[in-house]
Each structure stands twice: as structure tokens, then as C-alpha cells.
Amino acid sequence: MSERETESTPIMNNVEENKNVKELKTRREIFTPERIKLLLALLTLQLCFVCNHIITRVALLNVEFSKIVFLVYRNILALLLLGPCAYFFEKNDRKPLTFSLLLQIFFIAVFGVTSNQVLYLLGLYYATPTFASAMQNSIPAITFAIAAAIGLEKVNILRRDGLAKILGTVAAIGGATIMTLYKGMPVLQGISLKEDMFLSMQNFTLGCLYLLAQCLSWGAWLNLQAVVLKKYPAKLSITAMSCFIGLIQITAIAAIIETDPEQWKIKSVAELTAILYTGIVTSGFVFTVQTWCIQKGGPVLVAVVQPFQTVLVAFVASLLLGDQLYTGGIIGAVLVVLGLYSVLWGKVQERKLACQTNEEALTRHLLDAQSKEEECLAGGIP
């Protein structure tokens, strides 16, 4: 063994020891109180989404219920919650707004508030909560596809992580397409007193098209938000501003469509419950909990538990609302979930490779520094 190799051995051993310590620490931290708290928060988050699907669906059963007016009231409540929070919590994070930034926030409102909420309600009206929840599992793959198309995400198909992300995206979008175009035979049918009303509204193809369009809108919103947050890091303020702009857009549409003052009145407990729940819980509490979960566990962990929401929605909707499950929906949902996990696995492997590359670069740097020091000592340079 050469002298240089002998000298470099302690450095390599230190690197290996650091890796082993990190792995042991990771195993010990799996069931810490902080991790348990995170898992409980994620479970609460999924239950809130389940209730959102069900409560909104029940409100949509009322034929006199104006969907666009519902969105107006929902966003008023959301703005009343988000506005003060953004003002007090992000005083030091806000920067001066430019025209270019305001224009980008305007389009964030278009994709993230107006079209996202309108398409979701239309999709939920014509389809079911189960289909709505299952379709939303394709959002990470769609977001990745849009990011790759506009250059925000780099893909190397010669590596396993790049290939996994590509195949996952194809599987997720293919599953969403199957859910849209192929209904299949009924598998599970619940019992409901309002079954005839449900069956009269269930135009699944149209509903799934709306839901697929909503997922595309959501993916565009996430990518645009990522671009804006690099220039303007006050996330809560951007959310509040986009909510305000979206409220103006939705109110303008509602004023054109709903000219009858009676349509602006809340006529039932179901409508009031849906407005309060979506405005306070979905737009306020859920946003706060989701942000905390992303900070503590990362976006991948938050996305991984999403399919459990679909299972819960399918069970509750079948039990309480009499929703039906069809073979086309099940096949499509399975493909969407497989695609979701494939994309997430690719993202995890990409991060591991990046960390490994950084460690190797650090090791090379240490070896080069040691080599230069040895050369200086050999040459008699102090």
C-alpha cells in the first residue's frame, strides 16, 4: 500500500463512520414523539379531505344550490382567515411587488383558485367523491410532466430514477384516461334513499373530464407557484393575494351567471355546512396543517399517504351516499397509485444520488487538500 493511500485511509473511514451513524440515527428517529405527531397530523389531514369530498357532494345534491355562489362565500371566508395571518406572520418576508410579479400571481389565482375550484365542483357534481379523490392521485405525476416540459425538472432516462419518473407519469396519466373513458361494470353498490337522484346526475365521462382538467390546472398552479416563490418567499402572502384575486374573478363570473338574488341566499343547513367547512377547515386549518407536515416530513411523505384518502372516501361514500364503484375506475385508480409511487420513488432516488455525489465531492476535496499539504511539506514550504 502506498504512503498516500495509507494517509487517506483515516479520511475514508471517517466518511464510512459518518454514514453508519446517520443510518443508526435515522432508525432511532422513526418512532419518536415528533414522528408520531407527524403521522397523526397526516391522518387528520386525510380525514379532513375525506369530509371535504363528502360534505361538498351532499350540498351539490340540492338542485337550488348555486355552485358559483358557493365558491364566492367559500373564498370570502378563506380570505378572512388567510389575510390577517399573512399580514402578521410575514411582515419581514414581503418584498415590493412589481408588475411582472403581480401578473404571475394573477395567473396563480386563475389556475389555483378559479379554474381549480370550478372544475372540481363540476367534476364532483357529475362523478362521485371516490372518482374525485382517485383522480387527484395523478397530480404529482402531472406536475412532474409539466415541470419537465417547461424545463423546471431535468430528466435522465438513462438512470433508474429518471426512467421511474417517466414510467410513473405515463402510468398515472394512463390511469386517469382509463377512468375518464372506460366506466366498466359495477363492482360495489351502496344503498341510498337518494339513489335515483345520484344516478340521474352521474355522467361519469363528463365528470372525469372536469376532474382531469382540474388536475392539469392544479399541476400548472404548483409549477407557477414554485417559480414565484423563488422571487417572493412569503408563501402565505402569495396564497392570500391569489385568494383575493381569485375571489374577484369568481365574483365577476357569479354576477354574470346568477342574476337572481334568490340564488345568493343560503337555503339549507347542508349549504351552510359546506361553506363553513370548505372556507374554514379546507382553506384555513388544512392549509396550515399541510404546510407544517411538508416542513417536518417533506413533500414526498405528504404525497405518499394521499392514496389512503381514496380508500376512505370510497368506503364512506358507498356507505353514506350510495356511490357505486366500477371496474374502469378501479383499474384506473390502481394505475394512478402505481404511477404516483413510481414518480415519488424516482424523486427519492434522485435526492439520494445528489447527496451521494455531494459526499464524494467532499471526500475528493479533503483528499486533494491533504495531497497539497503533503506536497508543501515535502518541498519544505511551511
Coordinates of C-alpha atoms in Angstrom, one line a residue:
M1 CA 0.0 0.0 0.0
S2 CA 1.4 3.4 -1.0
E3 CA 2.1 6.2 1.6
R4 CA -0.7 8.3 0.1
E5 CA -3.2 5.5 0.3
T6 CA -2.2 4.9 3.9
E7 CA -2.7 8.6 4.8
S8 CA -6.1 8.7 3.1
T9 CA -7.4 5.7 4.9
P10 CA -8.5 7.6 8.1
I11 CA -10.4 10.0 6.0
M12 CA -12.3 7.3 4.2
N13 CA -13.0 5.5 7.5
N14 CA -14.4 8.8 8.9
V15 CA -16.8 9.1 5.9
E16 CA -18.0 5.5 6.4
E17 CA -18.4 6.0 10.1
N18 CA -20.5 9.2 9.5
K19 CA -22.7 7.2 7.1
N20 CA -23.3 4.4 9.7
V21 CA -24.1 7.0 12.4
K22 CA -26.6 8.7 10.1
E23 CA -28.3 5.4 9.3
L24 CA -28.5 4.4 13.0
K25 CA -29.8 7.8 13.9
T26 CA -32.5 7.5 11.2
R27 CA -33.7 4.1 12.5
R28 CA -34.0 5.5 16.1
E29 CA -35.9 8.5 14.9
I30 CA -38.7 6.6 13.1
F31 CA -40.9 6.2 16.2
T32 CA -40.0 9.4 18.1
P33 CA -42.8 11.6 19.6
E34 CA -42.2 14.1 16.8
R35 CA -42.7 11.3 14.1
I36 CA -45.9 10.1 15.8
K37 CA -47.2 13.6 15.9
L38 CA -46.4 13.9 12.2
L39 CA -48.2 10.7 11.3
L40 CA -51.3 11.8 13.4
A41 CA -51.3 15.1 11.6
L42 CA -51.1 13.4 8.2
L43 CA -54.0 11.1 9.2
T44 CA -56.0 14.2 10.3
L45 CA -55.2 15.8 7.0
Q46 CA -56.6 12.9 5.0
L47 CA -59.8 12.7 7.2
C48 CA -60.3 16.5 6.5
F49 CA -60.0 15.9 2.8
V50 CA -62.5 13.0 3.0
C51 CA -65.0 15.1 4.8
N52 CA -64.5 17.9 2.2
H53 CA -65.4 15.5 -0.6
I54 CA -68.5 14.1 1.2
I55 CA -69.8 17.4 2.6
T56 CA -69.5 19.2 -0.7
R57 CA -71.1 16.3 -2.6
V58 CA -74.1 16.4 -0.2
A59 CA -74.5 20.1 -0.7
L60 CA -74.4 19.6 -4.5
L61 CA -77.4 17.3 -4.3
N62 CA -79.6 20.4 -3.7
V63 CA -80.8 21.4 -7.2
E64 CA -81.2 25.0 -6.0
F65 CA -77.6 25.2 -4.8
S66 CA -75.6 27.6 -6.9
K67 CA -72.1 26.3 -7.4
I68 CA -70.5 29.6 -8.3
V69 CA -72.1 31.5 -5.4
F70 CA -70.9 28.7 -3.1
L71 CA -67.3 29.4 -4.3
V72 CA -67.8 33.1 -3.6
Y73 CA -68.7 32.5 0.0
R74 CA -66.0 29.9 0.5
N75 CA -63.3 32.3 -0.7
I76 CA -64.6 35.2 1.4
L77 CA -64.1 33.0 4.5
A78 CA -60.7 31.8 3.3
L79 CA -59.5 35.4 2.7
L80 CA -60.8 36.5 6.1
L81 CA -58.6 33.7 7.6
L82 CA -55.5 34.0 5.4
G83 CA -55.3 37.8 5.1
P84 CA -54.6 38.6 8.8
C85 CA -52.3 35.6 9.1
A86 CA -50.2 36.7 6.1
Y87 CA -50.1 40.2 7.3
F88 CA -48.9 39.5 10.9
F89 CA -46.7 36.4 10.3
E90 CA -44.8 37.5 7.2
K91 CA -44.2 41.2 7.8
N92 CA -40.4 40.8 7.4
D93 CA -40.6 38.4 4.4
R94 CA -42.7 40.5 2.0
K95 CA -40.8 42.4 -0.8
P96 CA -42.1 45.2 -3.0
L97 CA -44.4 43.9 -5.7
T98 CA -43.6 44.5 -9.4
F99 CA -46.0 44.4 -12.3
S100 CA -44.4 41.1 -13.5
L101 CA -44.9 39.6 -10.1
L102 CA -48.5 40.7 -9.9
L103 CA -49.2 39.3 -13.3
Q104 CA -47.7 35.9 -12.2
I105 CA -49.9 36.0 -9.0
F106 CA -52.9 36.8 -11.2
F107 CA -52.3 33.5 -13.1
I108 CA -51.7 31.7 -9.9
A109 CA -55.2 32.7 -9.0
V110 CA -56.5 31.7 -12.4
F111 CA -55.1 28.1 -12.1
G112 CA -55.1 27.6 -8.3
V113 CA -58.3 29.2 -7.3
T114 CA -60.8 30.0 -10.1
S115 CA -60.4 27.1 -12.6
N116 CA -59.3 24.7 -9.9
Q117 CA -62.3 25.2 -7.7
V118 CA -64.9 25.5 -10.6
L119 CA -63.6 22.3 -12.3
Y120 CA -63.6 20.4 -9.0
L121 CA -67.2 21.2 -8.3
L122 CA -68.4 20.4 -11.8
G123 CA -66.4 17.1 -11.6
L124 CA -67.8 16.2 -8.2
Y125 CA -71.3 17.0 -9.4
Y126 CA -71.2 14.7 -12.4
A127 CA -69.0 12.0 -10.9
T128 CA -68.5 10.9 -7.3
P129 CA -66.2 11.7 -4.4
T130 CA -64.4 8.4 -4.9
F131 CA -63.5 9.3 -8.5
A132 CA -62.5 12.9 -7.5
S133 CA -60.2 11.6 -4.8
A134 CA -58.7 8.9 -7.1
M135 CA -58.1 11.3 -9.9
Q136 CA -56.2 13.7 -7.6
N137 CA -53.6 11.0 -7.1
S138 CA -52.3 11.8 -10.6
I139 CA -51.4 15.4 -9.6
P140 CA -47.8 14.7 -8.6
A141 CA -47.2 12.9 -12.0
I142 CA -49.0 15.7 -14.0
T143 CA -47.0 18.3 -12.1
F144 CA -43.8 16.5 -12.9
A145 CA -44.8 16.2 -16.6
I146 CA -45.5 20.0 -16.8
A147 CA -42.3 20.8 -15.0
A148 CA -40.2 18.6 -17.3
A149 CA -41.9 20.2 -20.4
I150 CA -41.1 23.8 -19.3
G151 CA -37.6 23.0 -18.1
L152 CA -38.1 23.1 -14.3
E153 CA -37.4 19.4 -13.9
K154 CA -34.5 17.6 -15.5
V155 CA -34.9 14.0 -16.5
N156 CA -32.2 11.5 -17.4
I157 CA -33.9 8.5 -18.9
L158 CA -30.6 6.5 -18.7
R159 CA -30.7 6.5 -14.9
R160 CA -33.2 4.4 -12.9
D161 CA -34.7 7.5 -11.2
G162 CA -35.4 9.2 -14.5
L163 CA -36.9 6.1 -16.0
A164 CA -39.1 5.6 -12.9
K165 CA -40.4 9.1 -13.2
I166 CA -41.2 8.8 -16.9
L167 CA -42.9 5.4 -16.5
G168 CA -44.8 6.6 -13.4
T169 CA -46.1 9.7 -15.3
V170 CA -47.2 7.5 -18.2
A171 CA -49.0 5.1 -15.8
A172 CA -50.7 7.9 -13.8
I173 CA -51.9 9.8 -16.8
G174 CA -52.9 6.5 -18.5
G175 CA -54.9 5.5 -15.4
A176 CA -56.6 8.9 -15.3
T177 CA -57.5 8.4 -19.0
I178 CA -59.0 4.9 -18.3
M179 CA -61.1 6.4 -15.5
T180 CA -62.3 9.0 -17.9
L181 CA -63.1 6.9 -21.0
Y182 CA -63.9 3.5 -19.6
K183 CA -66.7 3.0 -17.0
G184 CA -66.9 -0.8 -16.9
M185 CA -69.2 -3.0 -14.8
P186 CA -70.4 -2.0 -11.3
V187 CA -68.5 -3.7 -8.6
L188 CA -69.9 -2.3 -5.4
Q189 CA -73.2 -0.6 -5.0
G190 CA -74.3 1.1 -1.8
I191 CA -77.8 1.7 -0.6
S192 CA -79.2 5.2 -0.6
L193 CA -82.6 6.9 -0.3
K194 CA -81.5 9.3 -3.0
E195 CA -80.1 6.7 -5.4
D196 CA -82.3 7.9 -8.3
M197 CA -81.1 11.4 -7.9
F198 CA -77.5 10.2 -7.9
L199 CA -78.0 8.1 -10.9
S200 CA -79.6 10.9 -12.9
M201 CA -76.5 13.1 -12.2
Q202 CA -73.8 10.6 -12.8
N203 CA -72.4 11.4 -16.2
F204 CA -69.0 9.9 -15.4
T205 CA -67.2 10.7 -18.6
L206 CA -68.0 14.4 -18.4
G207 CA -67.3 14.4 -14.6
C208 CA -64.0 12.7 -15.1
L209 CA -63.0 15.1 -17.9
Y210 CA -63.7 18.0 -15.5
L211 CA -61.6 16.3 -12.8
L212 CA -58.8 15.6 -15.2
A213 CA -58.8 19.3 -16.3
Q214 CA -58.7 20.2 -12.6
C215 CA -55.6 18.1 -12.1
L216 CA -54.0 19.8 -15.0
S217 CA -54.9 23.2 -13.6
W218 CA -53.5 22.1 -10.2
G219 CA -50.3 21.0 -11.7
A220 CA -49.8 24.3 -13.6
W221 CA -50.6 26.1 -10.3
L222 CA -47.9 24.2 -8.4
N223 CA -45.3 24.9 -11.0
L224 CA -46.1 28.5 -11.3
Q225 CA -46.1 28.9 -7.6
A226 CA -42.6 27.3 -7.4
V227 CA -41.3 29.9 -9.9
V228 CA -42.9 32.8 -7.9
L229 CA -41.7 31.6 -4.5
K230 CA -38.1 31.9 -5.7
K231 CA -38.6 35.6 -6.2
Y232 CA -41.1 36.2 -3.4
P233 CA -40.6 33.7 -0.5
A234 CA -43.7 34.9 1.5
K235 CA -45.8 31.8 0.7
L236 CA -48.7 32.8 3.0
S237 CA -48.9 36.3 1.5
I238 CA -48.9 34.8 -2.1
T239 CA -51.7 32.5 -1.1
A240 CA -53.7 35.4 0.4
M241 CA -53.2 37.6 -2.6
S242 CA -54.1 34.8 -5.1
C243 CA -57.2 34.1 -2.9
F244 CA -58.2 37.8 -3.2
I245 CA -57.7 37.9 -6.9
G246 CA -59.5 34.6 -7.4
L247 CA -62.4 35.9 -5.3
I248 CA -62.7 38.9 -7.6
Q249 CA -62.6 36.6 -10.7
I250 CA -65.2 34.2 -9.2
T251 CA -67.5 37.0 -8.0
A252 CA -67.4 38.6 -11.5
I253 CA -68.4 35.2 -13.1
A254 CA -71.2 34.8 -10.4
A255 CA -72.5 38.3 -11.1
I256 CA -72.9 37.4 -14.8
I257 CA -74.4 33.9 -14.3
E258 CA -76.5 34.4 -11.2
T259 CA -78.7 37.5 -11.7
D260 CA -81.5 36.2 -9.5
P261 CA -80.9 37.5 -5.9
E262 CA -82.5 34.3 -4.6
Q263 CA -79.6 32.3 -5.8
W264 CA -77.3 34.2 -3.4
K265 CA -79.3 33.1 -0.4
I266 CA -78.2 30.2 1.7
K267 CA -81.3 28.0 1.9
S268 CA -80.3 24.8 3.8
V269 CA -78.1 23.6 6.6
A270 CA -76.1 21.4 4.1
E271 CA -75.2 24.6 2.1
L272 CA -74.1 26.5 5.2
T273 CA -72.1 23.5 6.5
A274 CA -70.3 23.1 3.1
I275 CA -69.5 26.8 3.0
L276 CA -68.2 26.9 6.6
Y277 CA -66.3 23.7 6.3
T278 CA -64.6 24.5 3.0
G279 CA -63.9 28.1 3.9
I280 CA -62.6 27.5 7.5
V281 CA -61.3 23.9 7.6
T282 CA -60.2 23.2 4.0
S283 CA -58.8 26.6 3.2
G284 CA -57.6 27.5 6.7
F285 CA -56.9 24.6 9.0
V286 CA -55.9 22.1 6.3
F287 CA -53.5 24.6 4.6
T288 CA -51.8 25.2 8.0
V289 CA -51.5 21.5 8.8
Q290 CA -50.3 20.6 5.3
T291 CA -47.6 23.3 5.4
W292 CA -46.5 22.0 8.8
C293 CA -46.4 18.4 7.5
I294 CA -44.3 19.5 4.5
Q295 CA -41.9 21.3 6.7
K296 CA -41.5 18.4 9.1
G297 CA -41.7 15.4 6.8
G298 CA -41.2 16.7 3.3
P299 CA -43.5 16.9 0.3
V300 CA -42.8 13.2 -0.6
L301 CA -44.2 11.9 2.7
V302 CA -47.3 14.1 2.3
A303 CA -47.9 12.8 -1.2
V304 CA -47.3 9.1 -0.2
V305 CA -50.3 9.0 2.1
Q306 CA -52.7 10.5 -0.5
P307 CA -54.0 7.1 -1.8
F308 CA -55.3 6.2 1.7
Q309 CA -57.7 9.1 1.3
T310 CA -59.1 7.5 -1.8
V311 CA -59.8 4.2 0.1
L312 CA -61.5 6.1 2.9
V313 CA -63.6 8.2 0.5
A314 CA -64.7 5.0 -1.4
F315 CA -65.8 3.4 1.9
V316 CA -67.6 6.4 3.3
A317 CA -69.2 7.4 0.0
S318 CA -70.5 3.9 -0.6
L319 CA -71.8 3.6 3.0
L320 CA -73.5 7.1 3.3
L321 CA -74.2 8.3 -0.2
G322 CA -74.8 5.1 -2.1
D323 CA -71.9 5.7 -4.6
Q324 CA -71.0 2.9 -7.0
L325 CA -67.6 1.5 -7.8
Y326 CA -66.9 0.4 -11.4
T327 CA -64.2 -1.8 -12.9
G328 CA -62.9 1.0 -15.1
G329 CA -62.5 3.3 -12.0
I330 CA -60.7 0.6 -10.0
I331 CA -58.3 -0.3 -12.8
G332 CA -57.6 3.4 -13.5
A333 CA -57.1 4.2 -9.8
V334 CA -54.6 1.3 -9.4
L335 CA -52.6 2.6 -12.3
V336 CA -52.7 6.1 -10.9
V337 CA -51.5 5.0 -7.5
L338 CA -48.7 2.8 -9.0
G339 CA -47.7 5.8 -11.2
L340 CA -47.7 8.1 -8.1
Y341 CA -45.4 5.8 -6.1
S342 CA -43.1 5.3 -9.2
V343 CA -42.7 9.1 -9.5
L344 CA -42.1 9.5 -5.8
W345 CA -39.5 6.7 -5.8
G346 CA -37.7 8.3 -8.7
K347 CA -37.6 11.6 -6.7
V348 CA -36.3 9.9 -3.6
Q349 CA -33.6 8.1 -5.6
E350 CA -32.7 11.4 -7.4
R351 CA -32.1 13.1 -4.0
K352 CA -30.1 10.1 -2.7
L353 CA -27.9 10.3 -5.8
A354 CA -27.4 14.0 -5.3
C355 CA -26.4 13.5 -1.6
Q356 CA -24.0 10.7 -2.6
T357 CA -22.5 13.0 -5.3
N358 CA -22.0 15.7 -2.7
E359 CA -20.3 13.3 -0.3
E360 CA -18.0 12.0 -3.0
A361 CA -17.2 15.6 -3.9
L362 CA -16.4 16.4 -0.3
T363 CA -14.2 13.3 0.0
R364 CA -12.3 14.3 -3.1
H365 CA -11.9 17.8 -1.8
L366 CA -10.4 16.5 1.5
L367 CA -8.1 14.2 -0.3
D368 CA -6.9 16.9 -2.6
A369 CA -6.3 19.3 0.3
Q370 CA -4.3 16.6 2.1
S371 CA -2.3 15.9 -1.0
K372 CA -1.4 19.6 -1.4
E373 CA -0.4 19.8 2.2
E374 CA 1.9 16.8 1.8
E375 CA 3.5 18.3 -1.3
C376 CA 4.1 21.5 0.6
L377 CA 5.7 19.7 3.5
A378 CA 7.8 17.6 1.1
G379 CA 9.0 20.7 -0.7
G380 CA 10.0 22.4 2.6
I381 CA 7.3 25.0 2.4
P382 CA 5.9 25.9 5.9

